[in-house]
């Protein structure tokens, strides 16, 4: 099974937004992997452990985004891809979805693509659905339990009204919530390898 985990590097959640010369800035806040995306990486790794295959972490951004990829590698991802170009720096969510979909297509033969629920810097939460639309794949959102059997993914969704069970044929895009379970800590060996 080939699995992609889409991640993003964001300012630390303790960062303060400041306005400098009329521009919004995160100042000198440290950059980290988006906390929601750690759940996506965990879900992807659990699927690999259950069904075999490989997990590829994908992100887009500057060279600084390599730190988020190193975190995903240290958690257990098999490889990582950085899509980097200055022309991509001002993309909206739809543009981001097109770039991520192109990266998934370039990886080829992907069965599952995981996202965190949303990014803490923009909080839009629509990039997973937009990426699924570009790929022409079904989307299973706010997943808290994931089961794959044959060519089908069955997901229990955490919604305001309670729980909902839905399924879709592979390939599929999934967004994962924190009800899924605690993400693993990167191991010392994993950090050294990354």
CSV table of C-alpha atoms in Angstrom, one decimal:
chain,number,residue,atom,x,y,z
A,1,UNK,CA,0.0,0.0,0.0
A,2,UNK,CA,1.4,3.4,-0.9
A,3,UNK,CA,0.3,6.2,1.5
A,4,UNK,CA,1.0,9.9,1.4
A,5,UNK,CA,0.8,12.1,4.4
A,6,UNK,CA,0.5,15.8,3.5
A,7,UNK,CA,2.0,18.1,6.2
A,8,UNK,CA,2.6,21.7,6.7
A,9,UNK,CA,5.1,23.8,8.6
A,10,UNK,CA,3.5,26.5,10.7
A,11,UNK,CA,4.5,28.9,13.5
A,12,UNK,CA,4.4,27.5,17.0
A,13,UNK,CA,0.9,27.7,18.5
A,14,UNK,CA,2.3,29.9,21.2
A,15,UNK,CA,3.4,32.5,18.6
A,16,UNK,CA,1.9,36.0,18.7
A,17,UNK,CA,0.8,37.7,15.5
A,18,UNK,CA,2.2,41.2,15.1
A,19,UNK,CA,1.7,43.9,12.6
A,20,UNK,CA,4.9,45.4,11.1
A,21,UNK,CA,4.7,48.3,8.6
A,22,UNK,CA,1.1,47.3,7.8
A,23,UNK,CA,2.0,43.7,7.2
A,24,UNK,CA,0.8,40.8,9.4
A,25,UNK,CA,3.8,38.8,10.7
A,26,UNK,CA,4.5,35.9,13.0
A,27,UNK,CA,7.6,37.7,14.1
A,28,UNK,CA,10.5,35.4,14.9
A,29,UNK,CA,8.3,32.5,16.2
A,30,UNK,CA,9.8,29.0,15.8
A,31,UNK,CA,8.3,26.9,13.0
A,32,UNK,CA,7.0,23.4,13.7
A,33,UNK,CA,5.0,20.7,12.0
A,34,UNK,CA,1.3,21.6,12.1
A,35,UNK,CA,0.0,19.8,15.2
A,36,UNK,CA,-3.1,18.4,13.3
A,37,UNK,CA,-0.7,16.9,10.7
A,38,UNK,CA,1.0,14.8,13.4
A,39,UNK,CA,-2.4,12.9,13.7
A,40,UNK,CA,-2.4,12.4,9.9
A,41,UNK,CA,1.2,11.0,10.0
A,42,UNK,CA,0.2,8.7,12.9
A,43,UNK,CA,-2.9,7.4,10.9
A,44,UNK,CA,-0.8,6.9,7.8
A,45,UNK,CA,1.9,5.0,9.8
A,46,UNK,CA,-0.8,2.8,11.5
A,47,UNK,CA,-2.2,1.9,8.0
A,48,UNK,CA,1.4,1.0,6.9
A,49,UNK,CA,1.8,-1.2,10.0
A,50,UNK,CA,-1.5,-3.0,9.4
A,51,UNK,CA,-1.2,-3.5,5.6
A,52,UNK,CA,2.4,-3.0,4.7
A,53,UNK,CA,3.7,-0.6,2.1
A,54,UNK,CA,5.3,2.8,2.5
A,55,UNK,CA,4.5,6.3,3.8
A,56,UNK,CA,5.7,9.4,2.0
A,57,UNK,CA,5.5,12.8,3.7
A,58,UNK,CA,4.8,15.6,1.3
A,59,UNK,CA,4.9,19.4,2.0
A,60,UNK,CA,5.2,22.5,0.0
A,61,UNK,CA,7.1,25.6,1.1
A,62,UNK,CA,10.6,27.0,1.4
A,63,UNK,CA,13.8,25.2,2.3
A,64,UNK,CA,12.8,25.8,6.0
A,65,UNK,CA,10.0,23.3,5.5
A,66,UNK,CA,12.5,20.5,5.6
A,67,UNK,CA,12.3,20.7,9.4
A,68,UNK,CA,8.6,19.5,9.3
A,69,UNK,CA,9.6,16.7,6.9
A,70,UNK,CA,12.4,15.7,9.2
A,71,UNK,CA,9.9,15.5,12.0
A,72,UNK,CA,7.6,13.2,9.9
A,73,UNK,CA,10.6,11.0,9.0
A,74,UNK,CA,11.6,10.8,12.6
A,75,UNK,CA,8.1,9.6,13.4
A,76,UNK,CA,8.5,6.8,10.9
A,77,UNK,CA,7.7,7.9,7.4
A,78,UNK,CA,9.8,6.1,4.7
A,79,UNK,CA,10.6,9.1,2.5
A,80,UNK,CA,9.7,12.8,2.1
A,81,UNK,CA,9.1,15.2,-0.7
A,82,UNK,CA,9.5,19.0,-0.6
A,83,UNK,CA,7.7,21.0,-3.3
A,84,UNK,CA,9.5,24.4,-3.3
A,85,UNK,CA,9.2,27.3,-5.7
A,86,UNK,CA,9.0,31.1,-4.9
A,87,UNK,CA,5.9,31.2,-7.2
A,88,UNK,CA,4.0,29.0,-4.7
A,89,UNK,CA,4.5,31.4,-1.7
A,90,UNK,CA,1.2,33.3,-2.2
A,91,UNK,CA,-1.1,30.5,-3.1
A,92,UNK,CA,-4.6,30.2,-1.7
A,93,UNK,CA,-6.1,26.9,-0.6
A,94,UNK,CA,-7.2,25.9,-4.1
A,95,UNK,CA,-3.8,26.6,-5.5
A,96,UNK,CA,-2.3,24.6,-2.7
A,97,UNK,CA,-4.7,21.7,-3.4
A,98,UNK,CA,-3.7,21.7,-7.1
A,99,UNK,CA,0.0,21.5,-6.2
A,100,UNK,CA,-0.5,18.7,-3.6
A,101,UNK,CA,-2.7,16.8,-6.0
A,102,UNK,CA,0.1,17.0,-8.6
A,103,UNK,CA,2.6,15.8,-6.1
A,104,UNK,CA,0.4,12.8,-5.2
A,105,UNK,CA,-0.1,12.0,-8.9
A,106,UNK,CA,3.7,12.2,-9.5
A,107,UNK,CA,4.3,9.8,-6.6
A,108,UNK,CA,1.9,7.4,-8.5
A,109,UNK,CA,-0.2,4.5,-7.4
A,110,UNK,CA,-1.2,6.1,-4.1
A,111,UNK,CA,-3.9,4.3,-2.2
A,112,UNK,CA,-4.5,6.8,0.6
A,113,UNK,CA,-3.6,10.4,1.2
A,114,UNK,CA,-3.9,11.8,4.7
A,115,UNK,CA,-4.3,15.3,6.0
A,116,UNK,CA,-4.7,16.8,9.4
A,117,UNK,CA,-8.1,18.4,10.0
A,118,UNK,CA,-6.8,21.9,9.4
A,119,UNK,CA,-3.6,24.1,9.6
A,120,UNK,CA,-3.4,26.2,12.7
A,121,UNK,CA,-2.1,29.2,10.8
A,122,UNK,CA,-5.0,29.6,8.3
A,123,UNK,CA,-7.6,27.4,10.0
A,124,UNK,CA,-9.5,27.0,6.7
A,125,UNK,CA,-9.7,23.2,6.8
A,126,UNK,CA,-10.7,22.9,3.2
A,127,UNK,CA,-7.5,21.8,1.5
A,128,UNK,CA,-8.1,18.1,2.0
A,129,UNK,CA,-11.5,18.3,0.2
A,130,UNK,CA,-10.1,20.5,-2.5
A,131,UNK,CA,-7.2,18.1,-3.1
A,132,UNK,CA,-9.7,15.2,-3.3
A,133,UNK,CA,-11.7,17.1,-5.9
A,134,UNK,CA,-8.7,17.8,-8.0
A,135,UNK,CA,-7.6,14.1,-7.8
A,136,UNK,CA,-11.2,12.9,-8.5
A,137,UNK,CA,-11.1,10.8,-5.3
A,138,UNK,CA,-13.6,10.4,-2.5
A,139,UNK,CA,-12.9,12.3,0.7
A,140,UNK,CA,-13.6,11.0,4.2
A,141,UNK,CA,-13.3,13.9,6.7
A,142,UNK,CA,-12.9,14.2,10.4
A,143,UNK,CA,-11.9,10.6,10.8
A,144,UNK,CA,-11.4,9.2,14.3
A,145,UNK,CA,-11.3,5.5,13.4
A,146,UNK,CA,-10.0,4.1,10.1
A,147,UNK,CA,-10.4,0.5,8.9
A,148,UNK,CA,-9.3,-0.7,5.4
A,149,UNK,CA,-10.5,-4.0,4.1
A,150,UNK,CA,-9.6,-5.0,0.5
A,151,UNK,CA,-10.2,-2.0,-1.7
A,152,UNK,CA,-12.5,-0.1,0.8
A,153,UNK,CA,-11.8,2.3,3.6
A,154,UNK,CA,-14.4,2.5,6.4
A,155,UNK,CA,-14.2,5.6,8.7
A,156,UNK,CA,-15.9,6.6,11.9
A,157,UNK,CA,-16.3,10.4,11.8
A,158,UNK,CA,-16.4,12.6,14.9
A,159,UNK,CA,-19.1,15.1,14.3
A,160,UNK,CA,-21.0,17.5,16.5
A,161,UNK,CA,-24.0,15.2,16.6
A,162,UNK,CA,-21.9,12.2,17.7
A,163,UNK,CA,-20.4,9.5,15.5
A,164,UNK,CA,-21.1,8.7,11.8
A,165,UNK,CA,-19.7,5.7,9.8
A,166,UNK,CA,-19.0,6.2,6.1
A,167,UNK,CA,-16.9,4.3,3.6
A,168,UNK,CA,-15.4,4.7,0.2
A,169,UNK,CA,-13.4,2.8,-2.4
A,170,UNK,CA,-9.6,3.3,-2.6
A,171,UNK,CA,-7.9,5.5,-3.6
A,172,UNK,CA,-9.2,8.0,-1.0
A,173,UNK,CA,-8.3,11.3,0.8
A,174,UNK,CA,-8.8,11.4,4.5
A,175,UNK,CA,-8.6,14.2,7.1
A,176,UNK,CA,-7.9,13.1,10.6
A,177,UNK,CA,-8.9,14.6,14.0
A,178,UNK,CA,-7.3,14.3,17.4
A,179,UNK,CA,-9.9,11.7,18.5
A,180,UNK,CA,-7.8,9.3,16.4
A,181,UNK,CA,-5.3,9.0,19.2
A,182,UNK,CA,-2.0,10.4,20.4
A,183,UNK,CA,0.7,10.7,17.7
A,184,UNK,CA,3.9,8.8,18.5
A,185,UNK,CA,6.9,10.8,19.6
A,186,UNK,CA,9.9,10.7,17.2
A,187,UNK,CA,12.4,8.2,18.5
A,188,UNK,CA,16.0,9.1,19.1
A,189,UNK,CA,17.0,6.7,16.4
A,190,UNK,CA,14.4,8.2,14.1
A,191,UNK,CA,15.6,11.7,14.7
A,192,UNK,CA,19.2,10.6,13.9
A,193,UNK,CA,18.1,8.9,10.7
A,194,UNK,CA,16.0,11.9,9.6
